[in-house]
Short mmCIF file of N, CA and C in Angstrom, two decimals:
data_model
loop_
_atom_site.label_atom_id
_atom_site.label_comp_id
_atom_site.label_asym_id
_atom_site.label_seq_id
_atom_site.Cartn_x
_atom_site.Cartn_y
_atom_site.Cartn_z
N MET A 1 52.38 -20.41 148.31
CA MET A 1 53.25 -20.11 147.39
C MET A 1 54.75 -19.28 147.94
N THR A 2 55.79 -19.29 147.55
CA THR A 2 56.88 -18.75 148.06
C THR A 2 58.09 -18.56 147.34
N ASP A 3 58.43 -16.93 147.30
CA ASP A 3 59.25 -16.91 145.83
C ASP A 3 60.15 -16.72 146.89
N HIS A 4 61.46 -17.06 145.93
CA HIS A 4 63.06 -17.16 146.72
C HIS A 4 63.65 -16.04 145.85
N HIS A 5 64.44 -15.41 146.16
CA HIS A 5 65.13 -14.34 145.21
C HIS A 5 66.70 -14.82 145.56
N TYR A 6 67.59 -14.18 144.07
CA TYR A 6 69.05 -14.59 144.01
C TYR A 6 69.70 -13.54 143.81
N ALA A 7 70.84 -13.09 143.93
CA ALA A 7 71.33 -12.36 143.20
C ALA A 7 72.78 -12.63 143.21
N LEU A 8 73.50 -11.80 142.55
CA LEU A 8 74.91 -11.70 142.24
C LEU A 8 75.83 -10.43 141.24
N GLY A 9 77.29 -10.76 141.32
CA GLY A 9 77.30 -9.75 140.76
C GLY A 9 77.91 -10.23 139.22
N LEU A 10 78.13 -9.28 138.33
CA LEU A 10 79.16 -9.67 136.92
C LEU A 10 79.43 -8.72 136.76
N THR A 11 80.84 -8.44 136.65
CA THR A 11 81.76 -7.28 135.82
C THR A 11 82.62 -7.77 134.53
N TRP A 12 82.19 -7.39 133.59
CA TRP A 12 82.79 -7.76 132.16
C TRP A 12 84.47 -6.96 132.47
N LEU A 13 85.55 -8.06 132.17
CA LEU A 13 86.68 -8.04 132.08
C LEU A 13 87.64 -7.48 131.10
N GLY A 14 86.80 -7.45 129.69
CA GLY A 14 87.02 -7.62 128.14
C GLY A 14 88.00 -6.28 127.76
N ASN A 15 87.41 -4.78 128.27
CA ASN A 15 87.89 -4.18 127.56
C ASN A 15 89.35 -3.61 127.29
N ARG A 16 90.06 -3.85 125.80
CA ARG A 16 91.43 -4.00 125.78
C ARG A 16 91.57 -2.69 125.30
N GLY A 17 91.34 -1.78 125.51
CA GLY A 17 91.55 -0.32 125.38
C GLY A 17 90.41 0.74 124.05
N SER A 18 89.78 -0.13 123.12
CA SER A 18 88.60 0.01 122.50
C SER A 18 87.46 -0.26 122.81
N GLY A 19 87.39 -0.95 123.80
CA GLY A 19 85.64 -1.64 123.97
C GLY A 19 85.27 -2.65 122.81
N THR A 20 84.16 -2.34 122.29
CA THR A 20 83.36 -3.35 121.35
C THR A 20 83.63 -2.28 119.90
N SER A 21 85.07 -2.06 119.94
CA SER A 21 84.56 -1.08 118.42
C SER A 21 84.66 -2.02 117.23
N GLY A 22 85.32 -3.22 117.30
CA GLY A 22 85.38 -4.07 116.60
C GLY A 22 84.86 -5.88 117.22
N TYR A 23 84.11 -6.49 116.74
CA TYR A 23 84.45 -7.77 116.97
C TYR A 23 85.60 -9.06 117.72
N ARG A 24 86.64 -8.78 116.98
CA ARG A 24 87.96 -9.08 117.50
C ARG A 24 88.68 -8.36 118.85
N ASP A 25 88.03 -7.10 118.86
CA ASP A 25 88.26 -6.04 119.88
C ASP A 25 88.01 -6.12 121.08
N TYR A 26 87.41 -7.02 121.75
CA TYR A 26 87.40 -7.23 123.15
C TYR A 26 87.21 -8.43 123.48
N SER A 27 87.51 -8.48 125.01
CA SER A 27 87.81 -10.37 125.44
C SER A 27 86.31 -10.28 126.03
N ARG A 28 85.91 -11.56 125.85
CA ARG A 28 84.90 -12.12 126.65
C ARG A 28 84.69 -12.24 128.11
N ASP A 29 85.98 -12.09 128.50
CA ASP A 29 85.87 -12.79 130.10
C ASP A 29 85.51 -11.78 131.02
N CYS A 30 84.83 -12.05 132.20
CA CYS A 30 83.99 -11.57 133.07
C CYS A 30 84.43 -12.20 134.40
N VAL A 31 83.96 -11.96 135.54
CA VAL A 31 83.96 -12.35 136.98
C VAL A 31 82.46 -12.60 137.41
N LEU A 32 82.23 -13.56 138.28
CA LEU A 32 80.78 -13.63 138.60
C LEU A 32 81.17 -13.32 140.13
N THR A 33 80.30 -12.85 141.23
CA THR A 33 80.73 -12.60 142.84
C THR A 33 79.30 -12.81 143.32
N ALA A 34 79.34 -13.09 144.42
CA ALA A 34 78.15 -13.57 145.81
C ALA A 34 78.70 -12.69 146.70
N ASP A 35 78.04 -12.30 147.63
CA ASP A 35 78.69 -12.59 148.77
C ASP A 35 79.20 -13.75 149.94
N GLY A 36 80.32 -14.12 150.38
CA GLY A 36 80.89 -15.07 150.70
C GLY A 36 81.21 -15.97 150.08
N LYS A 37 80.92 -16.21 148.17
CA LYS A 37 81.34 -17.12 147.78
C LYS A 37 82.87 -17.10 146.94
N PRO A 38 83.67 -17.96 146.97
CA PRO A 38 84.75 -17.47 145.83
C PRO A 38 84.11 -16.74 144.34
N ASP A 39 85.14 -16.30 143.89
CA ASP A 39 84.77 -15.69 142.15
C ASP A 39 84.63 -16.44 141.25
N LEU A 40 83.78 -16.78 140.94
CA LEU A 40 83.47 -17.52 139.66
C LEU A 40 83.91 -17.15 138.33
N LEU A 41 85.41 -17.57 137.53
CA LEU A 41 85.91 -16.51 136.32
C LEU A 41 85.10 -17.47 135.05
N GLY A 42 84.78 -16.15 134.45
CA GLY A 42 83.28 -16.45 133.36
C GLY A 42 84.24 -16.28 131.82
N SER A 43 83.80 -16.74 130.50
CA SER A 43 84.28 -16.38 129.57
C SER A 43 82.72 -16.69 128.53
N SER A 44 83.11 -16.45 127.08
CA SER A 44 82.57 -17.49 126.13
C SER A 44 83.25 -18.88 125.57
N ASP A 45 82.33 -19.36 124.96
CA ASP A 45 82.72 -20.98 125.04
C ASP A 45 83.80 -19.96 123.57
N VAL A 46 84.88 -21.41 123.93
CA VAL A 46 86.04 -21.00 122.76
C VAL A 46 85.68 -20.94 121.10
N PRO A 47 84.55 -21.44 120.87
CA PRO A 47 84.11 -21.36 119.39
C PRO A 47 83.94 -19.73 118.94
N PHE A 48 83.03 -19.05 120.54
CA PHE A 48 82.56 -17.48 120.15
C PHE A 48 84.22 -16.74 120.99
N ARG A 49 85.20 -17.05 120.40
CA ARG A 49 86.26 -16.06 120.96
C ARG A 49 86.74 -15.79 122.37
N GLY A 50 86.28 -17.02 123.23
CA GLY A 50 86.17 -16.93 124.72
C GLY A 50 87.62 -17.65 124.60
N ASP A 51 87.16 -17.46 126.33
CA ASP A 51 89.12 -18.19 127.38
C ASP A 51 88.57 -19.64 127.24
N GLY A 52 89.41 -20.82 127.16
CA GLY A 52 88.96 -21.77 127.03
C GLY A 52 89.01 -22.39 128.98
N THR A 53 89.95 -21.81 129.53
CA THR A 53 90.26 -22.16 130.92
C THR A 53 89.29 -20.98 131.88
N ARG A 54 88.25 -20.23 131.48
CA ARG A 54 87.21 -20.18 132.36
C ARG A 54 85.88 -20.93 132.32
N TRP A 55 84.78 -20.52 133.02
CA TRP A 55 83.54 -21.19 132.61
C TRP A 55 82.81 -20.28 131.48
N ASN A 56 81.84 -21.02 130.95
CA ASN A 56 81.30 -20.48 129.97
C ASN A 56 79.87 -20.27 130.37
N PRO A 57 78.79 -20.02 129.59
CA PRO A 57 78.10 -20.05 130.22
C PRO A 57 76.62 -21.58 129.89
N GLU A 58 77.22 -21.84 128.92
CA GLU A 58 76.42 -23.23 128.84
C GLU A 58 76.80 -24.24 129.72
N GLU A 59 78.42 -24.54 129.61
CA GLU A 59 78.59 -24.98 131.37
C GLU A 59 78.19 -24.85 132.13
N LEU A 60 77.90 -23.52 132.66
CA LEU A 60 76.99 -23.13 133.98
C LEU A 60 75.56 -24.06 133.95
N LEU A 61 74.89 -23.92 132.67
CA LEU A 61 73.63 -24.04 132.68
C LEU A 61 73.72 -26.04 132.99
N LEU A 62 74.66 -26.46 132.38
CA LEU A 62 74.51 -28.09 132.18
C LEU A 62 74.95 -27.81 133.84
N ALA A 63 75.63 -27.43 134.46
CA ALA A 63 76.42 -27.91 135.72
C ALA A 63 75.09 -27.71 136.86
N ALA A 64 74.23 -26.08 136.40
CA ALA A 64 72.75 -26.12 137.31
C ALA A 64 71.83 -27.11 137.25
N LEU A 65 71.77 -27.64 135.78
CA LEU A 65 71.07 -29.04 135.76
C LEU A 65 71.24 -30.68 136.70
N ALA A 66 72.42 -30.63 136.51
CA ALA A 66 73.18 -31.47 137.16
C ALA A 66 72.84 -31.49 138.46
N GLN A 67 73.10 -30.17 139.44
CA GLN A 67 73.45 -30.01 140.33
C GLN A 67 72.05 -30.27 141.09
N CYS A 68 71.31 -29.67 140.32
CA CYS A 68 69.92 -29.40 140.43
C CYS A 68 69.28 -30.94 140.70
N HIS A 69 69.59 -31.58 139.82
CA HIS A 69 68.83 -32.99 140.01
C HIS A 69 69.52 -33.88 141.39
N LEU A 70 70.67 -33.69 141.18
CA LEU A 70 71.44 -34.46 142.49
C LEU A 70 70.99 -33.60 143.95
N LEU A 71 70.60 -32.90 144.05
CA LEU A 71 69.88 -32.60 144.96
C LEU A 71 68.45 -32.80 145.51
N SER A 72 68.13 -32.49 144.27
CA SER A 72 66.49 -33.27 144.15
C SER A 72 66.47 -34.72 144.66
N TYR A 73 67.61 -35.42 143.97
CA TYR A 73 67.29 -37.15 143.84
C TYR A 73 67.74 -37.26 145.58
N LEU A 74 68.55 -36.50 146.11
CA LEU A 74 68.92 -37.07 147.44
C LEU A 74 68.02 -37.01 148.36
N HIS A 75 67.11 -35.96 148.33
CA HIS A 75 65.81 -34.91 148.91
C HIS A 75 64.50 -36.75 148.51
N SER A 76 64.72 -37.22 147.36
CA SER A 76 63.98 -38.02 147.09
C SER A 76 64.43 -39.78 147.97
N ALA A 77 65.88 -39.88 147.96
CA ALA A 77 66.58 -41.20 148.47
C ALA A 77 65.65 -41.12 149.99
N VAL A 78 66.11 -39.97 150.34
CA VAL A 78 65.60 -40.08 151.96
C VAL A 78 64.11 -40.18 152.15
N ASN A 79 63.40 -39.81 151.56
CA ASN A 79 62.07 -39.83 151.48
C ASN A 79 61.60 -41.03 151.32
N HIS A 80 62.28 -41.87 150.47
CA HIS A 80 62.01 -43.28 150.36
C HIS A 80 62.55 -43.90 150.89
N GLY A 81 63.84 -43.74 151.70
CA GLY A 81 64.07 -44.60 152.78
C GLY A 81 65.65 -45.48 152.06
N ILE A 82 65.99 -44.86 150.84
CA ILE A 82 66.93 -45.03 150.29
C ILE A 82 68.56 -44.54 150.83
N VAL A 83 69.39 -45.51 151.06
CA VAL A 83 70.80 -44.67 151.47
C VAL A 83 71.43 -44.95 150.40
N VAL A 84 71.85 -43.56 149.97
CA VAL A 84 73.01 -43.35 148.61
C VAL A 84 74.52 -42.84 149.50
N THR A 85 75.09 -43.67 149.12
CA THR A 85 76.75 -42.92 150.01
C THR A 85 77.66 -42.73 148.62
N ASP A 86 76.99 -42.42 147.52
CA ASP A 86 78.16 -41.73 146.54
C ASP A 86 77.24 -41.50 145.42
N TYR A 87 77.62 -40.93 144.57
CA TYR A 87 76.86 -40.24 143.85
C TYR A 87 77.83 -39.21 142.80
N ALA A 88 77.49 -39.36 141.81
CA ALA A 88 78.59 -39.07 140.43
C ALA A 88 78.23 -38.82 139.21
N ASP A 89 77.98 -37.92 138.54
CA ASP A 89 77.54 -37.61 137.16
C ASP A 89 78.48 -36.82 136.38
N ALA A 90 78.15 -37.37 134.79
CA ALA A 90 78.50 -36.62 133.53
C ALA A 90 77.81 -36.49 132.99
N PRO A 91 77.17 -35.29 132.78
CA PRO A 91 76.07 -34.73 131.86
C PRO A 91 76.58 -34.58 130.91
N VAL A 92 75.94 -34.92 129.50
CA VAL A 92 76.30 -33.91 128.07
C VAL A 92 74.67 -32.88 127.44
N GLY A 93 75.26 -31.86 127.27
CA GLY A 93 73.82 -31.40 126.74
C GLY A 93 74.10 -31.01 125.02
N THR A 94 73.01 -30.76 124.41
CA THR A 94 73.53 -30.33 122.87
C THR A 94 72.80 -28.95 122.86
N MET A 95 73.38 -28.10 122.09
CA MET A 95 73.41 -26.76 121.46
C MET A 95 73.23 -26.94 120.44
N SER A 96 72.26 -26.38 119.50
CA SER A 96 72.18 -26.38 118.08
C SER A 96 72.24 -24.68 117.86
N GLN A 97 73.01 -24.12 117.19
CA GLN A 97 73.43 -22.62 116.55
C GLN A 97 72.79 -22.44 115.16
N VAL A 98 72.17 -20.98 115.32
CA VAL A 98 71.24 -21.20 113.76
C VAL A 98 71.57 -19.72 113.59
N GLY A 99 72.41 -19.66 112.80
CA GLY A 99 73.22 -18.11 112.40
C GLY A 99 73.64 -17.49 113.39
N GLN A 100 73.31 -16.36 114.18
CA GLN A 100 73.86 -15.46 115.06
C GLN A 100 73.30 -16.10 116.69
N GLY A 101 72.08 -16.88 116.46
CA GLY A 101 71.31 -17.61 118.02
C GLY A 101 71.75 -18.70 118.00
N GLY A 102 71.11 -19.64 118.82
CA GLY A 102 70.89 -20.77 119.05
C GLY A 102 70.05 -21.05 120.58
N ARG A 103 70.16 -22.53 120.35
CA ARG A 103 69.45 -22.90 121.80
C ARG A 103 70.08 -24.56 122.21
N PHE A 104 69.88 -24.75 123.53
CA PHE A 104 69.67 -26.25 123.88
C PHE A 104 68.95 -26.83 123.20
N THR A 105 68.91 -28.05 122.73
CA THR A 105 68.31 -29.19 122.31
C THR A 105 67.81 -30.02 123.37
N SER A 106 68.81 -30.69 124.23
CA SER A 106 68.64 -31.55 125.00
C SER A 106 69.64 -31.85 126.19
N VAL A 107 69.54 -32.80 127.22
CA VAL A 107 70.67 -32.13 128.40
C VAL A 107 70.08 -34.01 128.66
N VAL A 108 71.62 -34.70 128.94
CA VAL A 108 71.16 -35.88 129.25
C VAL A 108 71.92 -36.10 130.30
N LEU A 109 71.54 -36.37 131.57
CA LEU A 109 72.30 -36.59 133.37
C LEU A 109 72.38 -38.22 132.89
N ARG A 110 73.93 -38.14 133.57
CA ARG A 110 74.41 -39.98 133.34
C ARG A 110 74.97 -39.98 135.00
N PRO A 111 73.64 -40.28 135.69
CA PRO A 111 74.41 -40.34 137.45
C PRO A 111 74.82 -41.96 137.41
N ARG A 112 75.80 -41.67 138.36
CA ARG A 112 75.92 -43.45 139.01
C ARG A 112 75.81 -43.19 140.37
N VAL A 113 74.93 -43.56 140.95
CA VAL A 113 74.42 -43.79 142.19
C VAL A 113 74.92 -44.83 142.76
N THR A 114 75.56 -44.86 143.85
CA THR A 114 75.76 -46.30 144.88
C THR A 114 74.65 -46.14 145.93
N ILE A 115 74.20 -47.05 146.35
CA ILE A 115 73.28 -47.50 147.02
C ILE A 115 73.75 -48.48 148.19
N THR A 116 72.98 -48.67 149.44
CA THR A 116 73.18 -49.50 150.12
C THR A 116 72.23 -51.07 150.31
N ASP A 117 71.49 -50.99 149.78
CA ASP A 117 70.63 -52.29 149.73
C ASP A 117 70.32 -52.87 148.29
N PRO A 118 70.76 -53.94 147.84
CA PRO A 118 70.18 -54.68 146.58
C PRO A 118 69.24 -54.35 146.18
N ALA A 119 67.74 -54.93 147.43
CA ALA A 119 66.73 -54.85 147.63
C ALA A 119 65.96 -53.53 146.70
N GLN A 120 66.83 -52.14 146.73
CA GLN A 120 66.12 -50.85 146.31
C GLN A 120 66.69 -50.71 144.87
N VAL A 121 67.25 -51.78 144.38
CA VAL A 121 68.36 -50.87 142.89
C VAL A 121 66.93 -50.05 141.84
N GLU A 122 65.81 -51.21 142.12
CA GLU A 122 65.16 -50.40 140.81
C GLU A 122 63.82 -49.32 141.64
N LEU A 123 63.73 -49.39 142.54
CA LEU A 123 63.43 -48.18 143.44
C LEU A 123 64.09 -46.82 142.89
N ALA A 124 65.73 -47.17 143.30
CA ALA A 124 66.12 -46.23 143.24
C ALA A 124 66.60 -45.61 141.47
N ARG A 125 66.45 -46.75 140.92
CA ARG A 125 66.45 -45.93 139.52
C ARG A 125 65.11 -45.02 139.37
N THR A 126 63.79 -45.79 139.40
CA THR A 126 62.68 -44.82 139.36
C THR A 126 62.42 -43.42 139.72
N ILE A 127 63.11 -43.35 140.90
CA ILE A 127 62.89 -41.73 141.63
C ILE A 127 64.04 -40.78 140.89
N HIS A 128 64.64 -41.00 139.64
CA HIS A 128 64.84 -40.30 138.80
C HIS A 128 64.13 -39.42 138.30
N HIS A 129 62.95 -40.10 137.84
CA HIS A 129 61.68 -39.24 137.28
C HIS A 129 61.38 -38.53 138.44
N GLU A 130 61.10 -38.86 139.75
CA GLU A 130 60.56 -37.71 140.69
C GLU A 130 61.48 -36.96 140.75
N ALA A 131 62.50 -36.89 141.18
CA ALA A 131 63.79 -35.78 141.12
C ALA A 131 63.83 -34.61 140.28
N SER A 132 63.39 -35.63 139.21
CA SER A 132 63.19 -34.26 137.44
C SER A 132 62.11 -33.60 137.66
N GLU A 133 61.10 -34.47 137.96
CA GLU A 133 59.69 -33.63 138.52
C GLU A 133 60.18 -32.26 139.74
N ASN A 134 60.65 -32.80 140.64
CA ASN A 134 61.20 -31.55 141.48
C ASN A 134 62.04 -30.63 141.53
N CYS A 135 63.00 -30.65 140.58
CA CYS A 135 64.31 -29.91 140.14
C CYS A 135 63.80 -28.82 139.50
N PHE A 136 63.81 -27.67 140.31
CA PHE A 136 63.47 -25.99 140.04
C PHE A 136 64.14 -25.77 138.45
N ILE A 137 65.56 -25.86 138.45
CA ILE A 137 66.05 -25.76 137.29
C ILE A 137 65.62 -26.45 135.87
N ALA A 138 65.23 -27.84 136.08
CA ALA A 138 64.84 -28.53 135.04
C ALA A 138 63.27 -28.00 134.63
N ALA A 139 62.70 -28.23 135.58
CA ALA A 139 61.22 -27.39 135.15
C ALA A 139 61.27 -26.02 134.62
N SER A 140 62.71 -25.18 134.77
CA SER A 140 62.67 -23.87 134.25
C SER A 140 62.59 -23.80 132.44
N VAL A 141 63.57 -24.69 132.30
CA VAL A 141 64.14 -24.88 130.77
C VAL A 141 62.80 -25.55 129.90
N ASN A 142 63.32 -25.49 128.63
CA ASN A 142 62.08 -25.66 127.66
C ASN A 142 62.94 -26.38 126.29
N PHE A 143 63.83 -27.63 126.83
CA PHE A 143 64.41 -28.65 126.34
C PHE A 143 64.11 -29.94 127.23
N PRO A 144 64.39 -31.18 126.70
CA PRO A 144 64.41 -32.28 127.45
C PRO A 144 65.64 -32.48 128.60
N VAL A 145 65.33 -32.80 129.31
CA VAL A 145 66.35 -33.20 130.21
C VAL A 145 65.76 -34.66 130.80
N THR A 146 67.13 -35.60 130.34
CA THR A 146 66.67 -36.71 130.60
C THR A 146 67.70 -37.19 131.23
N HIS A 147 67.83 -39.13 131.54
CA HIS A 147 68.37 -39.59 132.53
C HIS A 147 69.05 -40.74 132.04
N GLU A 148 69.66 -41.07 132.02
CA GLU A 148 70.41 -42.54 132.04
C GLU A 148 71.33 -43.16 133.34
N PRO A 149 70.51 -43.20 134.19
CA PRO A 149 71.33 -43.41 135.10
C PRO A 149 71.94 -45.05 135.62
N GLU A 150 73.29 -45.13 136.49
CA GLU A 150 73.57 -46.36 136.59
C GLU A 150 73.28 -46.63 137.95
N ILE A 151 72.89 -47.57 138.31
CA ILE A 151 72.71 -47.90 140.24
C ILE A 151 73.72 -48.71 140.79
N VAL A 152 74.29 -48.83 141.64
CA VAL A 152 75.38 -49.69 142.07
C VAL A 152 75.33 -50.00 143.57
N VAL A 153 75.38 -51.45 144.14
CA VAL A 153 75.34 -51.74 145.35
C VAL A 153 76.54 -51.48 145.86
N ALA A 154 76.45 -50.81 147.02
CA ALA A 154 77.82 -50.68 147.66
C ALA A 154 78.52 -51.97 147.89
N GLY A 155 80.10 -51.86 148.17
CA GLY A 155 80.34 -53.22 148.99
C GLY A 155 80.39 -54.64 147.61
#
């Protein structure tokens, strides 16, 4: 077993002068930082009094799942001799709110994968399951992450 460690900085930018004296008295804005990377501007989602021009945690979770699947899929493609020339995804997630809390109940990844060999279309479709099993982020969540892949042959 090998442990990998990750670190970043998070700074809340929302004190409007009276801190959290009331629910409407502070901004949800923050900035995420990491050495050698551009800052990432964050907030809460608009229904939770956030700034819609900034990334919210729900979008970042969806992005992490989609990006992890992409990277795992590309690795599986190499292992199976599939040449991928393009990959785009349009994932969607569902979060159910109950009172003050809530949780994600599902994520659907919808990758559109372009490959070079028409004889490998079905294999290219089936390795999404393998990629999902190898995705560290998908293995860390307690809700289903499913796939609706589209495989396209280049040319």
